[in-house]
Coordinates of C-alpha atoms in Angstrom, one line a residue:
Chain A
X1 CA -32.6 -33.5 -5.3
X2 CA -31.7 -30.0 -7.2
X3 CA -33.1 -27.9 -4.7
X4 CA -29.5 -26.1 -3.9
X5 CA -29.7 -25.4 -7.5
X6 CA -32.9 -23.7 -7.5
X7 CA -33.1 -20.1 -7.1
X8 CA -33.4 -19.3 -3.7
X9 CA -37.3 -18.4 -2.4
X10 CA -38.5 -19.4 -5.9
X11 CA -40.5 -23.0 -5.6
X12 CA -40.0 -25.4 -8.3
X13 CA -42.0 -28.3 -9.5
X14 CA -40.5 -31.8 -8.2
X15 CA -37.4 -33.0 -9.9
X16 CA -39.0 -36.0 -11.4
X17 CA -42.4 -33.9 -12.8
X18 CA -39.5 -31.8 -14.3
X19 CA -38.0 -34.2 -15.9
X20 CA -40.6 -36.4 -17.3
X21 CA -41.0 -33.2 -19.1
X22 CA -37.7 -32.8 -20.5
X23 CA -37.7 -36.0 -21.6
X24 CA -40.6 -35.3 -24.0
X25 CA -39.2 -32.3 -25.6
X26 CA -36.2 -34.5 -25.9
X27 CA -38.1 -36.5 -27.8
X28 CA -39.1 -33.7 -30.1
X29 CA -35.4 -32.9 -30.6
X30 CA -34.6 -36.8 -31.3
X31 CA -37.4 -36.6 -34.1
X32 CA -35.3 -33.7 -35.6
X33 CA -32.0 -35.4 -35.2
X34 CA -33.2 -38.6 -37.0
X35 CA -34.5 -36.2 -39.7
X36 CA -31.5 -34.1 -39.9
X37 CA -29.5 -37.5 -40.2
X38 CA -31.6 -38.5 -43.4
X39 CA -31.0 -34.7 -44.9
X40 CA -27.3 -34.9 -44.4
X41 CA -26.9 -38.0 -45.3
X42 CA -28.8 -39.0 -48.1
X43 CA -28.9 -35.4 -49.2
X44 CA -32.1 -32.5 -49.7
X45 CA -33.8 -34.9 -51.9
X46 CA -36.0 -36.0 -48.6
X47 CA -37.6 -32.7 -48.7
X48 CA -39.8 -30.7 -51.1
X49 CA -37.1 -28.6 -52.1
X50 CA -37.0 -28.7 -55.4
X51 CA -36.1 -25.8 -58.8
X52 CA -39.2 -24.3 -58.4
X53 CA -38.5 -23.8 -54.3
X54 CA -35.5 -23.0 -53.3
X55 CA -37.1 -21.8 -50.2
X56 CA -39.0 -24.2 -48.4
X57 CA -40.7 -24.6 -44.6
X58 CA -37.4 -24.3 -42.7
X59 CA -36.8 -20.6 -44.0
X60 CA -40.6 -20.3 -43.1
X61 CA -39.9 -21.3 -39.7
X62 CA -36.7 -19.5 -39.8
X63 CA -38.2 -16.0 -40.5
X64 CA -41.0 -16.6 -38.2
X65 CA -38.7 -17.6 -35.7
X66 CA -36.1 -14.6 -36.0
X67 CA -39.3 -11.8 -36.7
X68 CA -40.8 -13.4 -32.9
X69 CA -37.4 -13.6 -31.3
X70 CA -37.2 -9.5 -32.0
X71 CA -38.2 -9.2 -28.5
X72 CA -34.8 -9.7 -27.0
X73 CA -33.1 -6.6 -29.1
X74 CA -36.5 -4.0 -29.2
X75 CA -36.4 -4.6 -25.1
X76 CA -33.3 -4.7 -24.9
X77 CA -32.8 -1.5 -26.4
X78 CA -35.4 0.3 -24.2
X79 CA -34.3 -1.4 -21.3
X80 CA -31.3 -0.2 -21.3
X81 CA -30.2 2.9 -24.0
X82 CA -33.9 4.3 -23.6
X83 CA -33.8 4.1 -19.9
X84 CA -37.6 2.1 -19.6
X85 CA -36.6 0.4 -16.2
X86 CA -40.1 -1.1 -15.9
X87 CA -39.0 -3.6 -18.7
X88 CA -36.0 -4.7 -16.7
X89 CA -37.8 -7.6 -14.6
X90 CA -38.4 -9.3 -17.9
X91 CA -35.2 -8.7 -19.6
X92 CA -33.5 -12.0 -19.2
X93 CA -36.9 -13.6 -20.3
X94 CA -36.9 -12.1 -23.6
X95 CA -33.0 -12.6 -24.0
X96 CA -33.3 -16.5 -23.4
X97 CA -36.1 -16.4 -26.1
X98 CA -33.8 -14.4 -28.5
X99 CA -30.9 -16.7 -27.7
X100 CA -33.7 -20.0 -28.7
X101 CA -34.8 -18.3 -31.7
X102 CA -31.8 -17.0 -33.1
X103 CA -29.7 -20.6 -32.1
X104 CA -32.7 -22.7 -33.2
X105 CA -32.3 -20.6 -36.7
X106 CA -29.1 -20.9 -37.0
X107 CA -29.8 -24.9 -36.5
X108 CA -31.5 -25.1 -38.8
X109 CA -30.0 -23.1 -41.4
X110 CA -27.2 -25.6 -40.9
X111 CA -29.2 -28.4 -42.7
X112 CA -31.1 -26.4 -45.1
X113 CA -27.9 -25.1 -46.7
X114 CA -27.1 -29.2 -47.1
X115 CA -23.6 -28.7 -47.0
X116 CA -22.9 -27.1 -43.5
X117 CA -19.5 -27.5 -43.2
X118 CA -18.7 -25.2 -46.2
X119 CA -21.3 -22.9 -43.9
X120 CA -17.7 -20.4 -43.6
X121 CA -17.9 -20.0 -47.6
X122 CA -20.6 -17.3 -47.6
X123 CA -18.3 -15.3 -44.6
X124 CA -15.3 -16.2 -46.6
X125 CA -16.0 -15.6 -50.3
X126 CA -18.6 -12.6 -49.3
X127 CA -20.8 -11.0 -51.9
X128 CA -21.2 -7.5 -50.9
X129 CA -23.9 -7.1 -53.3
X130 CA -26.2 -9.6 -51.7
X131 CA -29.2 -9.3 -49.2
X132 CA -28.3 -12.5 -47.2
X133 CA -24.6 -12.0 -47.0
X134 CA -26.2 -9.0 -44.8
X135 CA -28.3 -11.1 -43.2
X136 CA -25.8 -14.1 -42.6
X137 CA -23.5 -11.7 -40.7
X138 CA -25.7 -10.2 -38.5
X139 CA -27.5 -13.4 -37.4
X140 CA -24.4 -15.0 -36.7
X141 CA -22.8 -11.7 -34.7
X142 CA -25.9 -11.2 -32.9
X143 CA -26.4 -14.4 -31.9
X144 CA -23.0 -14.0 -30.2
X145 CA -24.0 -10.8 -28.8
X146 CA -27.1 -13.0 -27.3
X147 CA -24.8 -15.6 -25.6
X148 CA -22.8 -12.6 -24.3
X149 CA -26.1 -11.1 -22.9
X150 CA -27.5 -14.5 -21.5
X151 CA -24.4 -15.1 -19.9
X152 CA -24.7 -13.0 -16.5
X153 CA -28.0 -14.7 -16.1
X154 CA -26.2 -18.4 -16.2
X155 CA -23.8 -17.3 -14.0
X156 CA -26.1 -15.8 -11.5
X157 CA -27.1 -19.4 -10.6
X158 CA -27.0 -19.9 -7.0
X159 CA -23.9 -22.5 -7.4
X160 CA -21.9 -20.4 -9.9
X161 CA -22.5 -17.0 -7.6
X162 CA -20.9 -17.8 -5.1
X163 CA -17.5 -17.7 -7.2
X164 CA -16.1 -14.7 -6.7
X165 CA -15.0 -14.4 -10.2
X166 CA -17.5 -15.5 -11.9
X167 CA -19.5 -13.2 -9.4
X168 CA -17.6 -10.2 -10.1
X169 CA -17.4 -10.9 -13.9
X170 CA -21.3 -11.2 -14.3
X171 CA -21.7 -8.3 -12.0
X172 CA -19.6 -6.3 -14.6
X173 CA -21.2 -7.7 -17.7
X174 CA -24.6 -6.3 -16.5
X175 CA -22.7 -2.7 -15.7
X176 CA -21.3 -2.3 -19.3
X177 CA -25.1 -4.4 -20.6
X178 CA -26.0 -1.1 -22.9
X179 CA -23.3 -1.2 -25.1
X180 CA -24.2 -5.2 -26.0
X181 CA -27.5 -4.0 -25.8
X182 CA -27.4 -0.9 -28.4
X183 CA -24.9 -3.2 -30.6
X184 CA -27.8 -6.2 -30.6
X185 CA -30.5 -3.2 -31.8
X186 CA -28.0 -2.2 -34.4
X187 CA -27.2 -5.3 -35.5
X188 CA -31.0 -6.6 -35.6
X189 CA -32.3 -3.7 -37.2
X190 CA -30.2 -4.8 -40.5
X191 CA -30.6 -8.8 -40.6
X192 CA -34.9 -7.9 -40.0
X193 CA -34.8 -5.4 -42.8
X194 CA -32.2 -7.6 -45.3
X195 CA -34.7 -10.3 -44.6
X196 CA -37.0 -8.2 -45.6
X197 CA -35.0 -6.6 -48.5
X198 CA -33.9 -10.0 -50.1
X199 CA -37.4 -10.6 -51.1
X200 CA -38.1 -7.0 -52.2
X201 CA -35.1 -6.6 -54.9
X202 CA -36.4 -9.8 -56.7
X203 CA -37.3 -7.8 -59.5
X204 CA -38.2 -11.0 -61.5
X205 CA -41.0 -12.2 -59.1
X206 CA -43.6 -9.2 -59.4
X207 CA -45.7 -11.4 -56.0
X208 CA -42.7 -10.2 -53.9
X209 CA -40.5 -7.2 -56.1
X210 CA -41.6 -3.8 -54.2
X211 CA -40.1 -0.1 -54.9
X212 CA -38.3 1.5 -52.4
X213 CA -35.7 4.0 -51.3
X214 CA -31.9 4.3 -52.4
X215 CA -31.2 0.6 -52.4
X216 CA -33.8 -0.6 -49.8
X217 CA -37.5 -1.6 -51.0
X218 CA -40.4 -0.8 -48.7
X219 CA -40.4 -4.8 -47.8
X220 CA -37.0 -4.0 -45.7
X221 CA -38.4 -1.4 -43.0
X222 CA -41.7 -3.6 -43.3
X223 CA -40.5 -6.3 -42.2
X224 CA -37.9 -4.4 -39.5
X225 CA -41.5 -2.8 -38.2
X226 CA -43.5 -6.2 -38.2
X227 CA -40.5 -7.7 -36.2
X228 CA -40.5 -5.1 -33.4
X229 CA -44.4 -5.5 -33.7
X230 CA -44.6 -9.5 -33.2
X231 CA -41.1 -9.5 -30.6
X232 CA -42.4 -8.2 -27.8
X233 CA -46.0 -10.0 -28.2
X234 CA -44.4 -13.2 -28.5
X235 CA -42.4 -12.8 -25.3
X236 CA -45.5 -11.0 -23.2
X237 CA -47.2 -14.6 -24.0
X238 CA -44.0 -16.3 -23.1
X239 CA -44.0 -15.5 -19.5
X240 CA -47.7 -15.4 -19.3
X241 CA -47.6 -19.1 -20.2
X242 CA -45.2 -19.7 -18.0
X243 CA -47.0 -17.7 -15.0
X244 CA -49.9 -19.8 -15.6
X245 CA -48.0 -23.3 -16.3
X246 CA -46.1 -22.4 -13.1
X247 CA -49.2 -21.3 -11.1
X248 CA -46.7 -18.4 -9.9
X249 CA -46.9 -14.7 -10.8
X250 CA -43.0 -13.8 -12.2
X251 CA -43.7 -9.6 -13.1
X252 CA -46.2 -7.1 -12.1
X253 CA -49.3 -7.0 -14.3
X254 CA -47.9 -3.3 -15.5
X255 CA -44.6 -4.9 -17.4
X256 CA -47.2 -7.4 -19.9
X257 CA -49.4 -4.6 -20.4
X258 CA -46.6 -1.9 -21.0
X259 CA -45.4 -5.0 -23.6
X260 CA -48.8 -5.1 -25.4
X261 CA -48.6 -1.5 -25.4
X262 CA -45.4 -1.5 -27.1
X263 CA -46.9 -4.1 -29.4
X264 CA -49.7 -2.2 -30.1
X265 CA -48.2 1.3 -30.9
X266 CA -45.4 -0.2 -33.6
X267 CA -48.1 -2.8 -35.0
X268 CA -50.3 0.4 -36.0
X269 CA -47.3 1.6 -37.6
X270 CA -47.0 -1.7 -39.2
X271 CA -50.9 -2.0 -40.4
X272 CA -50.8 1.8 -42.1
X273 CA -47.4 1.0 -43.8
X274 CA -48.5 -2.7 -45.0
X275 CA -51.9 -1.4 -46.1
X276 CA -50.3 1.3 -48.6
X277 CA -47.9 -0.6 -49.6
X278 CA -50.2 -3.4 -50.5
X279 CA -52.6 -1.1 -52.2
X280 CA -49.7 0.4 -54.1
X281 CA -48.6 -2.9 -55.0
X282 CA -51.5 -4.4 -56.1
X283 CA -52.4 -1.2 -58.1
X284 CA -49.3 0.2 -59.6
X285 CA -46.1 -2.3 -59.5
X286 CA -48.0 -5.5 -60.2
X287 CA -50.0 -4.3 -63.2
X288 CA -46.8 -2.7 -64.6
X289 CA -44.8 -6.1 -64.7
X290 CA -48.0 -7.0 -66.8
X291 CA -49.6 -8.8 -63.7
X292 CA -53.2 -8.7 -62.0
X293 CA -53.4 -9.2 -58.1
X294 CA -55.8 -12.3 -58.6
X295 CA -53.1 -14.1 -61.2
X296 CA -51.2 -14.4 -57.6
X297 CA -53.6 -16.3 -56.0
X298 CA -54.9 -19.4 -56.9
X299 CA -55.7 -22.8 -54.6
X300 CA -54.3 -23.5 -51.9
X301 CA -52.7 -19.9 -52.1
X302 CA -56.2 -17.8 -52.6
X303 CA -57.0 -14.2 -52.0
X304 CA -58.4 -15.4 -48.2
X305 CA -54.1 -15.7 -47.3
X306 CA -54.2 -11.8 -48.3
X307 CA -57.0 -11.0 -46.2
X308 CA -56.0 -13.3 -43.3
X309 CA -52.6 -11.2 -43.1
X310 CA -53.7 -8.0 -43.2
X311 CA -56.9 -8.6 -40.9
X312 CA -54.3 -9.9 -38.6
X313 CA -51.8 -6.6 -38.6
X314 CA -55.1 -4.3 -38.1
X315 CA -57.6 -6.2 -35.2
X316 CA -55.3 -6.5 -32.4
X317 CA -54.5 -2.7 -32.6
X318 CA -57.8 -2.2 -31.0
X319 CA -57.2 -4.4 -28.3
X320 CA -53.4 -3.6 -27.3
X321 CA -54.2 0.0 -27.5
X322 CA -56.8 -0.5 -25.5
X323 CA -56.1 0.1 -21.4
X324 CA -58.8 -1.9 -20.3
X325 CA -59.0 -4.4 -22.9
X326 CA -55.4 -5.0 -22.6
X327 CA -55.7 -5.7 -19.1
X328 CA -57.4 -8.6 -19.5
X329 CA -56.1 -11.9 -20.5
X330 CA -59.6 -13.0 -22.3
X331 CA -58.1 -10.1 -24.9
X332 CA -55.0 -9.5 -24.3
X333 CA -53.8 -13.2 -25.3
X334 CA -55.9 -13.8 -28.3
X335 CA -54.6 -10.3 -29.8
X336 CA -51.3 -11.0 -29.1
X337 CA -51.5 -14.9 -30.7
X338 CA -53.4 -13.1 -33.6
X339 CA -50.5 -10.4 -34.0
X340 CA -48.1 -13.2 -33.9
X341 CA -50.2 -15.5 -36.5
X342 CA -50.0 -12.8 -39.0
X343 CA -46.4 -12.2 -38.5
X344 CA -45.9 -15.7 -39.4
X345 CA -48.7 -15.6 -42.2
X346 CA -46.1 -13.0 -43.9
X347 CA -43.4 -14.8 -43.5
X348 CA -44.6 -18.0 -45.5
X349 CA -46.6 -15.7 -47.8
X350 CA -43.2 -14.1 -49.2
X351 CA -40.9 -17.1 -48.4
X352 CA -43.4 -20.1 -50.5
X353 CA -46.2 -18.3 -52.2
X354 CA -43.3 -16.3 -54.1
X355 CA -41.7 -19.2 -55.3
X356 CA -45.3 -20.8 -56.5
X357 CA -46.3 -18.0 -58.4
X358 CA -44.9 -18.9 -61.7
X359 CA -42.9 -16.4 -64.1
X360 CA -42.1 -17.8 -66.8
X361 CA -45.2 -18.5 -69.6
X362 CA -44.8 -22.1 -69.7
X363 CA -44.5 -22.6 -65.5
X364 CA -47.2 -23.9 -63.2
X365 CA -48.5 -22.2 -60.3
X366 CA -47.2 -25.2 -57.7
X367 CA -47.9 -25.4 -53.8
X368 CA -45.0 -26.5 -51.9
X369 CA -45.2 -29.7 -50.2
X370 CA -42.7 -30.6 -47.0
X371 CA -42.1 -33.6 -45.9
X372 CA -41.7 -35.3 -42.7
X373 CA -38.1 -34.9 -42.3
X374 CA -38.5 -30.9 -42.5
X375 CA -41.0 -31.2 -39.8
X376 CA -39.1 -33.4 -37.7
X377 CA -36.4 -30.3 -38.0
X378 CA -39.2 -27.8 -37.4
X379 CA -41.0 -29.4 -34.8
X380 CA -37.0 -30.0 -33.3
X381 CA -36.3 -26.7 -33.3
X382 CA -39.8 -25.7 -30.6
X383 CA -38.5 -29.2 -28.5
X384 CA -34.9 -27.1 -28.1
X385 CA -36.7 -24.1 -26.9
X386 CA -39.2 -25.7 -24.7
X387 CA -35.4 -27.5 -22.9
X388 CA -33.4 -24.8 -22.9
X389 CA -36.5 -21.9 -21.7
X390 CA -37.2 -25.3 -18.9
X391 CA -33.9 -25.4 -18.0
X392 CA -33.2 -21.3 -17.8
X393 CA -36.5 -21.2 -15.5
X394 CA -35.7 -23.4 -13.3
X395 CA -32.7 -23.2 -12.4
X396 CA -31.4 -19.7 -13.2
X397 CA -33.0 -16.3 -11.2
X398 CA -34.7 -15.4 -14.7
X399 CA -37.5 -13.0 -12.9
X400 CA -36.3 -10.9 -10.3
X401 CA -39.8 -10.0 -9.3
X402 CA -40.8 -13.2 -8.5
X403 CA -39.9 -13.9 -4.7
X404 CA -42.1 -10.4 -3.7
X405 CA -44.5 -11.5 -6.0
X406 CA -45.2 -14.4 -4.4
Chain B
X1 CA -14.0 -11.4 -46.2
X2 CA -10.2 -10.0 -46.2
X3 CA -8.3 -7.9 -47.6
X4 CA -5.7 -10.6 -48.7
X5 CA -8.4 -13.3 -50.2
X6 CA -8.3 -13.0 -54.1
X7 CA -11.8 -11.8 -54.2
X8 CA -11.8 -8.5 -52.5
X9 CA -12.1 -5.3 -54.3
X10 CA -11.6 -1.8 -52.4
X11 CA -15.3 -0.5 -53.7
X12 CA -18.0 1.0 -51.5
X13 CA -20.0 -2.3 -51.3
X14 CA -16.7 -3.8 -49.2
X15 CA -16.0 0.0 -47.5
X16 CA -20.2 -0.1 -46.6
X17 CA -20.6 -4.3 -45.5
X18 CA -17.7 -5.1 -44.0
X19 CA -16.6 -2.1 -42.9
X20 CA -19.3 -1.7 -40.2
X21 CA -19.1 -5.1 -39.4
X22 CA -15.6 -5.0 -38.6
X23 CA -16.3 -1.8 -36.3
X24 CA -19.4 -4.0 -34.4
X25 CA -16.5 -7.1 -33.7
X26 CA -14.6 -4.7 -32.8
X27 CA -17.1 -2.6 -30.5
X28 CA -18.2 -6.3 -29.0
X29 CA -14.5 -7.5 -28.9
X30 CA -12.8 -4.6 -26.8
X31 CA -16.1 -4.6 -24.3
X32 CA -15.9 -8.0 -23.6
X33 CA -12.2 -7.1 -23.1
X34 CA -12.9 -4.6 -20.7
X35 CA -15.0 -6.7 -19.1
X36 CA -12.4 -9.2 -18.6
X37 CA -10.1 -6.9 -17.3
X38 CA -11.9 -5.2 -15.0
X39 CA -12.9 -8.6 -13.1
X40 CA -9.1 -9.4 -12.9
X41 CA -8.5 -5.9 -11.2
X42 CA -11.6 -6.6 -9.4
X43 CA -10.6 -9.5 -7.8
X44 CA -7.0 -8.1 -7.4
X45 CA -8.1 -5.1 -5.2
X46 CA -10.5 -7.1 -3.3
X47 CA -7.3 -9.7 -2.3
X48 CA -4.9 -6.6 -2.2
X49 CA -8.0 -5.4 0.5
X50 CA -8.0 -8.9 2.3
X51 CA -4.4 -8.7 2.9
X52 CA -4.2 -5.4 4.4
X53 CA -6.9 -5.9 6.4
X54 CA -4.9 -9.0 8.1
X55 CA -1.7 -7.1 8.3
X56 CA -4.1 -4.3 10.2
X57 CA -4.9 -7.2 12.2
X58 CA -1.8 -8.6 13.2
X59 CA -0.7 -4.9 14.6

């Protein structure tokens, strides 16, 4: 029924397998929708957000989601200012997954604000002085720079191609790709680190206040680091669920592992930098704001959550490092899911434990509690990039690789 | 976010924030510009081409 629409050589699964499919991620987004409804209409009072957290799941899932969707810019930027041509046959992979994770964010910062359409007020009436004025943007600028980056592979659709202008315009977006592509990196580097940064300068939470450099604490390059560690992992188990959903093999078994390598090398970065700045933390900034490191952790949020996210930055390093053990999926997958986990472990650790951790004498040390209708938005938001990654495979040439592969 | 909305101050938090931002539009802006451009010269030369390859034809 699609078949003309199919990249040519590449075999699909039948249109109606395809579809049944789509229909259940639509369901997932129709969850969302009916959740969303509910927020905007009767207001944030259906969720757990509350005065003691301001912060709830959806910037959970937002961090997580922007820190994993680092891939696009980090490959990006090798691809094509470093020169590392082996990473081009994944290139539109990991900048479809940048465009979900940065669109998906975006959707859902939408109804967390409660109020989108004054959304402009924050570009409008800017503070200069704040972290997620930064933050806002550079999310919003790059996720333009994504659509601008995605668009050559749309257009390269077999149908579209044969346009001539729409031929000879994607042909020349890919020529002039590395200024988009340096421009992404630049603009990425900031919105990770402000992330990062807006946690950091909270001087009146001790869990998450860090020292740092000039007007940056450590908790900006840390979490600029962690993104480039977690990016590229999360798209190298992107395409290798989708190599083994498909039953196809889309790149050469030298592109995953040169990913895990990349993984690998920043997430050692990462685990040295995290472990003495913890250690530091724990030891000298904590106990001067008059604070232990167990009066941070108390049920559900105990000392294991510390141990968990640290354990998680160091073990994989031995596997992506690793030639041989990275060259094998029995490894290679569980390191990278683990790398990922504790990327997302940090996240929620900062974004709800901060906010539990009371700092005023007569507070309460409170876990935060979503409910359904932040799921439903959650859970929306992986339905949207399960459509749009379904859509983008089957129908657009995302892996160049794959007709010689196969 | 402008210089003409009541809240803008010329200090180095504006100069630092929205100055670069304004360069990255503006880097982003003119590329995609370019881009533009050059696909309606593109597709110019390649009609210019078609047409002198038929008058070729007709001599």
């Amino acid at each position: 029924m699609d078949r003309s629409l199919i990249p040519d050589g590449c075999r699909r699964c039948s249109p109606a397998v395809f579809f049944i499919f789509q229909a259940l991620w639509m369901g997932l987004v129709g969850f969302g929708i009916l959740g969303a409804t509910l927020c905007l209409g009767l207001g944030l009072n259906q969720t757990g957000l509350n005065d003691y957290f301001g912060f709830g799941i959806w910037i959970v899932f937002d961090l997580a989601i922007i820190a994993l969707g680092a891939g696009a810019f980090s490959t990006g930027f090798l691809a094509y200012v470093v020169g590392k041509k082996e990473l081009k046959p994944m290139i539109n992979a990991a900048v479809i997954i940048g465009f979900i994770c940065y669109s998906g964010a975006v959707g859902m910062l939408g109804i967390d604000v409660g109020q989108p359409i004054r959304g402009w007020f924050g570009f409008w009436h800017a503070n200069v002085h704040s972290m997620l004025t930064e933050v806002m943007f550079c999310i919003t600028t790059y996720l333009a720079v994504l659509v601008i980056e995605y668009l050559p592979n749309i257009l390269e659709n077999r149908k579209l191609d044969k346009i001539p202008a729409v031929h000879a315009f994607s042909h020349n977006l890919h020529e002039i790709m590395v200024v988009f592509a340096a421009t992404g990196a630049f603009l990425s580097m900031f919105h990770q680190g402000s992330l990062g940064g807006l946690y950091g300068v909270m001087y009146a939470r001790p869990f998450a206040a860090r020292t740092g450099i000039l007007i940056w604490p450590w908790t900006f390059f840390l979490f600029i680091i962690s993104a480039v560690a977690s990016g590229p992992a999360f798209t190298m188990f992107c395409i290798w669920l989708t190599q083994k959903i498909s039953g196809r093999q889309l790149v050469k078994r030298e592109v995953l592992s040169l990913l895990a390598k990349i993984a690998g090398n920043v997430l050692l970065v990462y685990a040295v930098l995290k472990l003495i700045d913890t250690y530091y933390w724990a030891t000298v900034v904590a106990p001067s704001a008059g604070f232990t490191l167990l009066q941070f952790y108390k049920a559900p949020y105990g000392i294991h959550l510390l141990v968990i996210e640290l354990a998680c930055a160091v073990l994989p390093v031995f596997v992506l490092l690793n030639p041989k053990l990275r060259d094998k999926d029995a490894w290679l997958i569980p390191a990278a899911l683990i790398d990922i986990a504790g990327i997302c472990l940090n996240r929620f650790v900062f974004t709800v434990q901060t906010s539990a951790v009371p700092v005023l004498p007569f507070d309460k040390y409170i876990p935060y509690h979503a409910t359904w209708q932040e799921w439903s938005i959650a859970i929306a938001m992986i339905g949207y990039g399960l459509l749009i990654y379904s859509f983008s495979y089957r129908y657009l040439p995302v892996f160049p690789q794959e007709r010689e592969l196969n | 976010m402008f210089p003409w909305v009541f809240e803008w101050d010329w200090e180095i938090g504006h100069y630092c924030l929205l100055g670069a931002w304004y360069c990255v539009c503006t880097v982003v802006g003119v590329t995609l510009l370019y881009t533009i451009l050059k696909t309606a010269s593109d597709l110019r030369n390649k009609r210019d081409r078609a047409g002198h390859g038929d008058d070729h034809g007709h001599h």
